[in-house]
PDB file of C-alpha atoms in Angstrom:
ATOM      1  CA  MET A 237      11.709  -0.515 -10.497  1.00  0.00           C
ATOM      2  CA  SER A 238       7.952  -0.297 -11.327  1.00  0.00           C
ATOM      3  CA  ILE A 239       5.430   1.947  -9.619  1.00  0.00           C
ATOM      4  CA  ILE A 240       1.718   1.316 -10.120  1.00  0.00           C
ATOM      5  CA  THR A 241      -1.155   3.804  -9.609  1.00  0.00           C
ATOM      6  CA  VAL A 242      -4.858   2.659  -9.729  1.00  0.00           C
ATOM      7  CA  SER A 243      -7.258   5.410 -10.441  1.00  0.00           C
ATOM      8  CA  PHE A 244     -10.899   6.184 -11.097  1.00  0.00           C
ATOM      9  CA  ASN A 245     -12.280   9.810 -11.516  1.00  0.00           C
ATOM     10  CA  SER A 246      -9.162  11.162  -9.906  1.00  0.00           C
ATOM     11  CA  ALA A 247      -8.696  14.272 -11.846  1.00  0.00           C
ATOM     12  CA  GLN A 248      -8.672  16.400  -8.647  1.00  0.00           C
ATOM     13  CA  THR A 249      -5.457  14.859  -7.197  1.00  0.00           C
ATOM     14  CA  ILE A 250      -3.726  12.458  -9.673  1.00  0.00           C
ATOM     15  CA  GLN A 251      -1.464  15.133 -11.142  1.00  0.00           C
ATOM     16  CA  ASP A 252       0.041  15.602  -7.856  1.00  0.00           C
ATOM     17  CA  THR A 253       0.629  11.900  -7.692  1.00  0.00           C
ATOM     18  CA  ILE A 254       2.262  11.775 -11.073  1.00  0.00           C
ATOM     19  CA  GLU A 255       4.486  14.674 -10.495  1.00  0.00           C
ATOM     20  CA  SER A 256       5.572  13.185  -7.183  1.00  0.00           C
ATOM     21  CA  VAL A 257       6.559   9.893  -8.954  1.00  0.00           C
ATOM     22  CA  LEU A 258       8.311  11.558 -11.894  1.00  0.00           C
ATOM     23  CA  SER A 259      10.255  13.980  -9.611  1.00  0.00           C
ATOM     24  CA  GLN A 260      12.052  11.007  -7.796  1.00  0.00           C
ATOM     25  CA  ASP A 261      15.811  10.934  -8.001  1.00  0.00           C
ATOM     26  CA  TYR A 262      15.979   7.128  -8.656  1.00  0.00           C
ATOM     27  CA  PRO A 263      17.136   7.050 -12.287  1.00  0.00           C
ATOM     28  CA  SER A 264      15.220   3.958 -13.482  1.00  0.00           C
ATOM     29  CA  VAL A 265      11.475   4.054 -12.689  1.00  0.00           C
ATOM     30  CA  GLU A 266       8.804   2.626 -14.830  1.00  0.00           C
ATOM     31  CA  TYR A 267       5.497   4.186 -13.929  1.00  0.00           C
ATOM     32  CA  ILE A 268       2.226   2.573 -14.777  1.00  0.00           C
ATOM     33  CA  VAL A 269      -1.360   4.012 -14.124  1.00  0.00           C
ATOM     34  CA  VAL A 270      -4.297   1.642 -14.497  1.00  0.00           C
ATOM     35  CA  ASP A 271      -7.425   3.809 -14.799  1.00  0.00           C
ATOM     36  CA  GLY A 272     -10.936   2.274 -14.505  1.00  0.00           C
ATOM     37  CA  ALA A 273     -12.367   4.203 -17.359  1.00  0.00           C
ATOM     38  CA  SER A 274     -12.736   7.631 -15.785  1.00  0.00           C
ATOM     39  CA  LYS A 275     -15.096  10.260 -17.008  1.00  0.00           C
ATOM     40  CA  ASP A 276     -13.868  13.315 -15.209  1.00  0.00           C
ATOM     41  CA  GLY A 277     -10.865  14.414 -17.188  1.00  0.00           C
ATOM     42  CA  THR A 278      -8.453  11.898 -15.611  1.00  0.00           C
ATOM     43  CA  VAL A 279      -7.736  10.436 -18.954  1.00  0.00           C
ATOM     44  CA  ASP A 280      -6.789  13.852 -20.499  1.00  0.00           C
ATOM     45  CA  ILE A 281      -4.288  14.299 -17.669  1.00  0.00           C
ATOM     46  CA  LEU A 282      -2.676  10.964 -18.460  1.00  0.00           C
ATOM     47  CA  LYS A 283      -2.582  11.822 -22.120  1.00  0.00           C
ATOM     48  CA  SER A 284      -0.698  14.961 -21.334  1.00  0.00           C
ATOM     49  CA  TYR A 285       2.228  13.167 -20.013  1.00  0.00           C
ATOM     50  CA  GLY A 286       3.018  11.489 -23.369  1.00  0.00           C
ATOM     51  CA  ASP A 287       5.531   8.662 -23.041  1.00  0.00           C
ATOM     52  CA  LYS A 288       6.597   9.577 -19.568  1.00  0.00           C
ATOM     53  CA  ILE A 289       4.126   7.167 -18.216  1.00  0.00           C
ATOM     54  CA  LYS A 290       2.482   3.832 -19.251  1.00  0.00           C
ATOM     55  CA  TRP A 291      -1.295   3.916 -18.793  1.00  0.00           C
ATOM     56  CA  ILE A 292      -4.452   2.037 -19.732  1.00  0.00           C
ATOM     57  CA  SER A 293      -8.061   3.166 -19.148  1.00  0.00           C
ATOM     58  CA  GLU A 294     -10.759   0.467 -19.177  1.00  0.00           C
ATOM     59  CA  PRO A 295     -13.477  -1.060 -16.909  1.00  0.00           C
ATOM     60  CA  ASP A 296     -12.149  -3.340 -14.294  1.00  0.00           C
ATOM     61  CA  LYS A 297     -13.599  -5.671 -11.502  1.00  0.00           C
ATOM     62  CA  GLY A 298     -12.545  -3.718  -8.635  1.00  0.00           C
ATOM     63  CA  ILE A 299      -9.281  -2.222  -7.158  1.00  0.00           C
ATOM     64  CA  TYR A 300      -7.517  -5.488  -6.729  1.00  0.00           C
ATOM     65  CA  ASP A 301      -8.189  -6.538 -10.337  1.00  0.00           C
ATOM     66  CA  ALA A 302      -6.738  -3.145 -11.499  1.00  0.00           C
ATOM     67  CA  MET A 303      -3.708  -3.696  -9.290  1.00  0.00           C
ATOM     68  CA  ASN A 304      -3.165  -7.203 -10.924  1.00  0.00           C
ATOM     69  CA  LYS A 305      -3.462  -5.544 -14.275  1.00  0.00           C
ATOM     70  CA  GLY A 306      -0.505  -3.298 -13.232  1.00  0.00           C
ATOM     71  CA  LEU A 307       1.576  -6.109 -11.824  1.00  0.00           C
ATOM     72  CA  LYS A 308       1.166  -7.999 -15.211  1.00  0.00           C
ATOM     73  CA  LEU A 309       2.360  -4.909 -17.156  1.00  0.00           C
ATOM     74  CA  ALA A 310       5.235  -4.145 -14.734  1.00  0.00           C
ATOM     75  CA  THR A 311       8.760  -5.189 -15.812  1.00  0.00           C
ATOM     76  CA  GLY A 312      10.858  -3.812 -12.773  1.00  0.00           C
ATOM     77  CA  GLU A 313      12.504  -6.027 -10.357  1.00  0.00           C
ATOM     78  CA  VAL A 314      10.803  -4.229  -7.462  1.00  0.00           C
ATOM     79  CA  ILE A 315       7.252  -3.092  -7.392  1.00  0.00           C
ATOM     80  CA  GLY A 316       5.516  -0.419  -5.442  1.00  0.00           C
ATOM     81  CA  ILE A 317       2.030   1.009  -5.372  1.00  0.00           C
ATOM     82  CA  ILE A 318       0.946   4.585  -4.856  1.00  0.00           C
ATOM     83  CA  GLY A 319      -2.724   5.698  -4.648  1.00  0.00           C
ATOM     84  CA  SER A 320      -4.190   8.384  -6.950  1.00  0.00           C
ATOM     85  CA  ASP A 321      -4.693  10.546  -3.956  1.00  0.00           C
ATOM     86  CA  ASP A 322      -1.209   9.995  -2.582  1.00  0.00           C
ATOM     87  CA  PHE A 323       2.227  11.520  -2.962  1.00  0.00           C
ATOM     88  CA  TYR A 324       5.827  10.965  -1.873  1.00  0.00           C
ATOM     89  CA  PRO A 325       7.157  13.228   0.934  1.00  0.00           C
ATOM     90  CA  ASN A 326      10.335  13.934  -0.835  1.00  0.00           C
ATOM     91  CA  ASN A 327      12.215  13.043  -3.998  1.00  0.00           C
ATOM     92  CA  HIS A 328      14.619  10.515  -2.375  1.00  0.00           C
ATOM     93  CA  VAL A 329      12.015   7.865  -1.318  1.00  0.00           C
ATOM     94  CA  LEU A 330      12.494   5.421  -4.160  1.00  0.00           C
ATOM     95  CA  SER A 331      16.284   5.785  -4.152  1.00  0.00           C
ATOM     96  CA  HIS A 332      16.240   5.006  -0.373  1.00  0.00           C
ATOM     97  CA  ILE A 333      13.983   1.977  -0.974  1.00  0.00           C
ATOM     98  CA  MET A 334      16.249   0.575  -3.602  1.00  0.00           C
ATOM     99  CA  GLN A 335      19.297   1.187  -1.527  1.00  0.00           C
ATOM    100  CA  ALA A 336      17.692  -0.869   1.229  1.00  0.00           C
ATOM    101  CA  PHE A 337      17.058  -3.732  -1.170  1.00  0.00           C
ATOM    102  CA  ALA A 338      20.622  -3.721  -2.269  1.00  0.00           C
ATOM    103  CA  GLU A 339      22.119  -3.402   1.130  1.00  0.00           C
ATOM    104  CA  PHE A 340      20.090  -5.961   2.952  1.00  0.00           C
ATOM    105  CA  GLY A 341      19.169  -8.285   0.046  1.00  0.00           C
ATOM    106  CA  THR A 342      15.647  -8.873   1.284  1.00  0.00           C
ATOM    107  CA  ASP A 343      12.396  -9.853  -0.789  1.00  0.00           C
ATOM    108  CA  SER A 344      10.539  -6.746   0.561  1.00  0.00           C
ATOM    109  CA  VAL A 345      11.100  -3.327   2.176  1.00  0.00           C
ATOM    110  CA  TYR A 346       8.722  -1.122   4.052  1.00  0.00           C
ATOM    111  CA  GLY A 347       8.537   2.154   5.836  1.00  0.00           C
ATOM    112  CA  ASP A 348       6.242   4.710   7.554  1.00  0.00           C
ATOM    113  CA  LYS A 349       3.110   6.406   6.328  1.00  0.00           C
ATOM    114  CA  GLN A 350       1.402   9.720   7.240  1.00  0.00           C
ATOM    115  CA  TYR A 351      -1.967  11.107   6.484  1.00  0.00           C
ATOM    116  CA  VAL A 352      -2.746  14.638   5.689  1.00  0.00           C
ATOM    117  CA  ASP A 353      -5.856  16.672   5.337  1.00  0.00           C
ATOM    118  CA  PHE A 354      -7.539  16.223   1.919  1.00  0.00           C
ATOM    119  CA  HIS A 355      -7.536  19.977   1.293  1.00  0.00           C
ATOM    120  CA  ASP A 356      -4.399  21.013   3.076  1.00  0.00           C
ATOM    121  CA  LYS A 357      -1.369  18.877   2.356  1.00  0.00           C
ATOM    122  CA  ASN A 358       0.623  20.552   5.073  1.00  0.00           C
ATOM    123  CA  LYS A 359      -1.767  19.599   7.837  1.00  0.00           C
ATOM    124  CA  ILE A 360      -0.773  16.118   9.137  1.00  0.00           C
ATOM    125  CA  VAL A 361      -3.639  14.401  10.947  1.00  0.00           C
ATOM    126  CA  ARG A 362      -2.005  10.883  11.495  1.00  0.00           C
ATOM    127  CA  TYR A 363       1.483   9.251  11.412  1.00  0.00           C
ATOM    128  CA  TRP A 364       1.856   5.538  11.016  1.00  0.00           C
ATOM    129  CA  GLN A 365       5.108   4.561  12.454  1.00  0.00           C
ATOM    130  CA  THR A 366       5.413   0.869  11.644  1.00  0.00           C
ATOM    131  CA  GLY A 367       8.328  -0.294  13.515  1.00  0.00           C
ATOM    132  CA  GLU A 368      10.687  -3.387  13.148  1.00  0.00           C
ATOM    133  CA  TYR A 369       9.270  -6.607  11.873  1.00  0.00           C
ATOM    134  CA  HIS A 370       8.566  -9.445  14.222  1.00  0.00           C
ATOM    135  CA  LYS A 371       6.340 -12.253  12.672  1.00  0.00           C
ATOM    136  CA  GLU A 372       4.383 -12.764  15.936  1.00  0.00           C
ATOM    137  CA  ASN A 373       3.228  -9.111  15.861  1.00  0.00           C
ATOM    138  CA  TRP A 374       0.637 -10.146  13.251  1.00  0.00           C
ATOM    139  CA  LEU A 375      -1.176 -11.998  16.221  1.00  0.00           C
ATOM    140  CA  ASN A 376      -1.479  -8.649  17.986  1.00  0.00           C
ATOM    141  CA  GLY A 377      -3.328  -7.046  15.103  1.00  0.00           C
ATOM    142  CA  TRP A 378      -0.120  -5.435  13.557  1.00  0.00           C
ATOM    143  CA  MET A 379       0.252  -4.852   9.878  1.00  0.00           C
ATOM    144  CA  ILE A 380       2.327  -2.924   7.337  1.00  0.00           C
ATOM    145  CA  PRO A 381       0.645   0.036   5.622  1.00  0.00           C
ATOM    146  CA  HIS A 382       0.047  -1.371   2.254  1.00  0.00           C
ATOM    147  CA  LEU A 383       1.378   1.515   0.283  1.00  0.00           C
ATOM    148  CA  ALA A 384       4.615   1.696   2.145  1.00  0.00           C
ATOM    149  CA  PHE A 385       5.385  -1.904   1.166  1.00  0.00           C
ATOM    150  CA  TYR A 386       7.675  -2.720  -1.685  1.00  0.00           C
ATOM    151  CA  LEU A 387       8.021  -6.342  -2.996  1.00  0.00           C
ATOM    152  CA  LYS A 388      10.135  -7.967  -5.661  1.00  0.00           C
ATOM    153  CA  LYS A 389       8.142  -9.092  -8.754  1.00  0.00           C
ATOM    154  CA  SER A 390       9.615 -12.600  -8.559  1.00  0.00           C
ATOM    155  CA  VAL A 391       7.849 -13.049  -5.100  1.00  0.00           C
ATOM    156  CA  TYR A 392       4.633 -11.855  -6.719  1.00  0.00           C
ATOM    157  CA  ASP A 393       5.184 -14.263  -9.477  1.00  0.00           C
ATOM    158  CA  LYS A 394       5.999 -17.206  -7.091  1.00  0.00           C
ATOM    159  CA  ASN A 395       3.381 -16.616  -4.252  1.00  0.00           C
ATOM    160  CA  GLY A 396       0.517 -14.872  -6.209  1.00  0.00           C
ATOM    161  CA  TYR A 397      -1.235 -11.644  -6.921  1.00  0.00           C
ATOM    162  CA  TYR A 398      -4.039  -9.904  -5.137  1.00  0.00           C
ATOM    163  CA  LEU A 399      -7.278 -12.034  -4.642  1.00  0.00           C
ATOM    164  CA  THR A 400      -9.977 -10.165  -6.627  1.00  0.00           C
ATOM    165  CA  ASP A 401     -12.920 -11.389  -4.649  1.00  0.00           C
ATOM    166  CA  PHE A 402     -11.926  -9.247  -1.759  1.00  0.00           C
ATOM    167  CA  LYS A 403     -13.368  -5.764  -1.653  1.00  0.00           C
ATOM    168  CA  CYS A 404     -11.191  -3.877   1.008  1.00  0.00           C
ATOM    169  CA  SER A 405      -8.801  -6.423   2.687  1.00  0.00           C
ATOM    170  CA  GLY A 406      -7.026  -7.708  -0.337  1.00  0.00           C
ATOM    171  CA  ASP A 407      -3.932  -5.817   0.608  1.00  0.00           C
ATOM    172  CA  TYR A 408      -4.093  -7.237   4.283  1.00  0.00           C
ATOM    173  CA  GLU A 409      -4.377 -10.821   2.749  1.00  0.00           C
ATOM    174  CA  LEU A 410      -1.551 -10.490   0.406  1.00  0.00           C
ATOM    175  CA  MET A 411       0.930  -9.225   3.040  1.00  0.00           C
ATOM    176  CA  LEU A 412      -0.267 -11.731   5.483  1.00  0.00           C
ATOM    177  CA  ARG A 413       0.319 -14.468   2.829  1.00  0.00           C
ATOM    178  CA  MET A 414       3.715 -13.181   1.702  1.00  0.00           C
ATOM    179  CA  LEU A 415       5.191 -12.416   5.231  1.00  0.00           C
ATOM    180  CA  TYR A 416       3.371 -14.554   7.748  1.00  0.00           C
ATOM    181  CA  LYS A 417       2.555 -17.722   5.720  1.00  0.00           C
ATOM    182  CA  TYR A 418       5.517 -17.875   3.330  1.00  0.00           C
ATOM    183  CA  GLN A 419       7.864 -15.932   5.636  1.00  0.00           C
ATOM    184  CA  ILE A 420       9.558 -13.896   2.965  1.00  0.00           C
ATOM    185  CA  SER A 421      12.362 -11.762   4.135  1.00  0.00           C
ATOM    186  CA  THR A 422      11.822  -7.950   4.808  1.00  0.00           C
ATOM    187  CA  HIS A 423      13.438  -4.856   6.019  1.00  0.00           C
ATOM    188  CA  TYR A 424      12.031  -1.886   7.891  1.00  0.00           C
ATOM    189  CA  LEU A 425      13.205   1.489   6.573  1.00  0.00           C
ATOM    190  CA  PRO A 426      12.698   3.763   9.501  1.00  0.00           C
ATOM    191  CA  GLU A 427      11.508   6.880   7.547  1.00  0.00           C
ATOM    192  CA  LEU A 428       8.528   8.260   5.967  1.00  0.00           C
ATOM    193  CA  VAL A 429       7.817   6.783   2.391  1.00  0.00           C
ATOM    194  CA  ILE A 430       4.323   7.763   1.563  1.00  0.00           C
ATOM    195  CA  THR A 431       1.711  10.463   2.324  1.00  0.00           C
ATOM    196  CA  MET A 432      -1.982   9.842   1.845  1.00  0.00           C
ATOM    197  CA  ARG A 433      -4.773  12.349   1.801  1.00  0.00           C
ATOM    198  CA  THR A 434      -7.681  11.793   4.204  1.00  0.00           C
ATOM    199  CA  GLY A 435     -11.293  12.717   3.780  1.00  0.00           C
ATOM    200  CA  GLY A 436     -11.693  11.194   0.290  1.00  0.00           C
ATOM    201  CA  THR A 437     -13.535   7.980  -0.819  1.00  0.00           C
ATOM    202  CA  SER A 438     -11.056   5.895   1.141  1.00  0.00           C
ATOM    203  CA  ASN A 439     -12.308   7.273   4.464  1.00  0.00           C
ATOM    204  CA  ALA A 440     -13.751   4.130   6.189  1.00  0.00           C
ATOM    205  CA  SER A 441     -17.413   4.092   7.444  1.00  0.00           C
ATOM    206  CA  PHE A 442     -18.470   1.857  10.200  1.00  0.00           C
ATOM    207  CA  LYS A 443     -20.079  -0.509   7.678  1.00  0.00           C
ATOM    208  CA  HIS A 444     -16.891  -0.554   5.884  1.00  0.00           C
ATOM    209  CA  ARG A 445     -15.092  -1.564   9.174  1.00  0.00           C
ATOM    210  CA  ILE A 446     -17.411  -4.583   9.740  1.00  0.00           C
ATOM    211  CA  ARG A 447     -16.777  -5.852   6.216  1.00  0.00           C
ATOM    212  CA  ALA A 448     -13.035  -5.413   6.627  1.00  0.00           C
ATOM    213  CA  ASN A 449     -13.166  -7.426   9.831  1.00  0.00           C
ATOM    214  CA  LYS A 450     -14.877 -10.108   8.001  1.00  0.00           C
ATOM    215  CA  GLU A 451     -12.505 -10.048   5.226  1.00  0.00           C
ATOM    216  CA  ASP A 452      -9.527 -10.007   7.584  1.00  0.00           C
ATOM    217  CA  ARG A 453     -10.841 -13.130   9.228  1.00  0.00           C
ATOM    218  CA  ARG A 454     -11.212 -14.791   5.841  1.00  0.00           C
ATOM    219  CA  ALA A 455      -7.722 -13.847   4.966  1.00  0.00           C
ATOM    220  CA  TRP A 456      -6.418 -15.975   7.846  1.00  0.00           C
ATOM    221  CA  ASN A 457      -8.854 -18.842   7.027  1.00  0.00           C
ATOM    222  CA  ILE A 458      -8.123 -19.303   3.210  1.00  0.00           C
ATOM    223  CA  ASN A 459      -4.301 -19.361   4.086  1.00  0.00           C
ATOM    224  CA  ASN A 460      -4.935 -22.139   6.756  1.00  0.00           C
ATOM    225  CA  LEU A 461      -3.731 -19.848   9.517  1.00  0.00           C
ATOM    226  CA  LYS A 462      -5.103 -19.364  13.018  1.00  0.00           C
ATOM    227  CA  PRO A 463      -5.237 -15.909  14.723  1.00  0.00           C
ATOM    228  CA  ARG A 464      -5.627 -15.407  18.412  1.00  0.00           C
ATOM    229  CA  TRP A 465      -9.255 -14.660  19.495  1.00  0.00           C
ATOM    230  CA  TYR A 466      -8.410 -10.779  19.819  1.00  0.00           C
ATOM    231  CA  THR A 467      -6.228 -10.434  16.908  1.00  0.00           C
ATOM    232  CA  LEU A 468      -8.812  -9.212  14.408  1.00  0.00           C
ATOM    233  CA  TRP A 469     -10.483  -6.986  16.882  1.00  0.00           C
ATOM    234  CA  TRP A 470      -7.330  -5.424  18.039  1.00  0.00           C
ATOM    235  CA  LYS A 471      -6.220  -4.684  14.584  1.00  0.00           C
ATOM    236  CA  PRO A 472      -8.280  -1.415  14.242  1.00  0.00           C
ATOM    237  CA  LEU A 473      -7.827  -0.568  17.732  1.00  0.00           C
ATOM    238  CA  SER A 474      -4.139  -0.597  17.576  1.00  0.00           C
ATOM    239  CA  LYS A 475      -4.214   2.224  15.162  1.00  0.00           C
ATOM    240  CA  ILE A 476      -5.797   4.670  17.488  1.00  0.00           C
ATOM    241  CA  GLY A 477      -2.508   5.992  18.795  1.00  0.00           C
ATOM    242  CA  GLN A 478      -1.614   7.074  15.353  1.00  0.00           C
ATOM    243  CA  LEU A 479      -4.153   9.814  15.675  1.00  0.00           C
ATOM    244  CA  PHE A 480      -1.989  11.438  18.410  1.00  0.00           C
ATOM    245  CA  LYS A 481       1.216  11.435  16.373  1.00  0.00           C
ATOM    246  CA  ASN A 482       2.306  13.862  13.571  1.00  0.00           C
ATOM    247  CA  SER A 483       5.882  12.655  13.194  1.00  0.00           C
ATOM    248  CA  ARG A 484       8.307   9.968  14.137  1.00  0.00           C
ATOM    249  CA  ASN A 485       9.404   9.694  17.682  1.00  0.00           C
TER     250      ASN A 485
END
């Protein structure tokens, strides 16, 4: 299994992320950090781990270009991505993911995601309970939280990597392409598999939302897929209920 982190000036949080990955009880994890030439001390933190992690630090053309670099370096059969502000909720996440792959024999596995306050990791502000997979749910604005999605490397190699001309919806396009267009098999693991901090640079502004909506529409168009008239407007609205949840039902 390979885990990829993309970072840029992440010295404030990346050590938590690295420790979270290295503390997993799954015995065979290749951990790759693709850094975008940080200047804030991130590289010094990466160096301090010696050969426990693989890493590169160089300029890139954006987050999806950096993710593709990680995919090309990865040698594991299954690949997951964890952000440099994120961490796993416990040390069994990856073993449970791999157990699901082995038990159900699917091309992908996904679970739930929660958001916590940027400065207080114990303060849960949003819980994304993804639910069982049904292809038609995409038409109702549904999607999988990207960092809760694990995919076999062979599927990336067959169906393509991230499109680097997307700025914020490249993950949506990739999952739409894999699951809706190519109909790869998937399994829902009904448990929390990723925790993300809010309040950082990933917090979306109104301008970001408008751009995302345009890119979401383009994701359907370039794959020759047709959403319903309300699909892309309902996508952000469908997440409002997550603000009133702080755990699974």
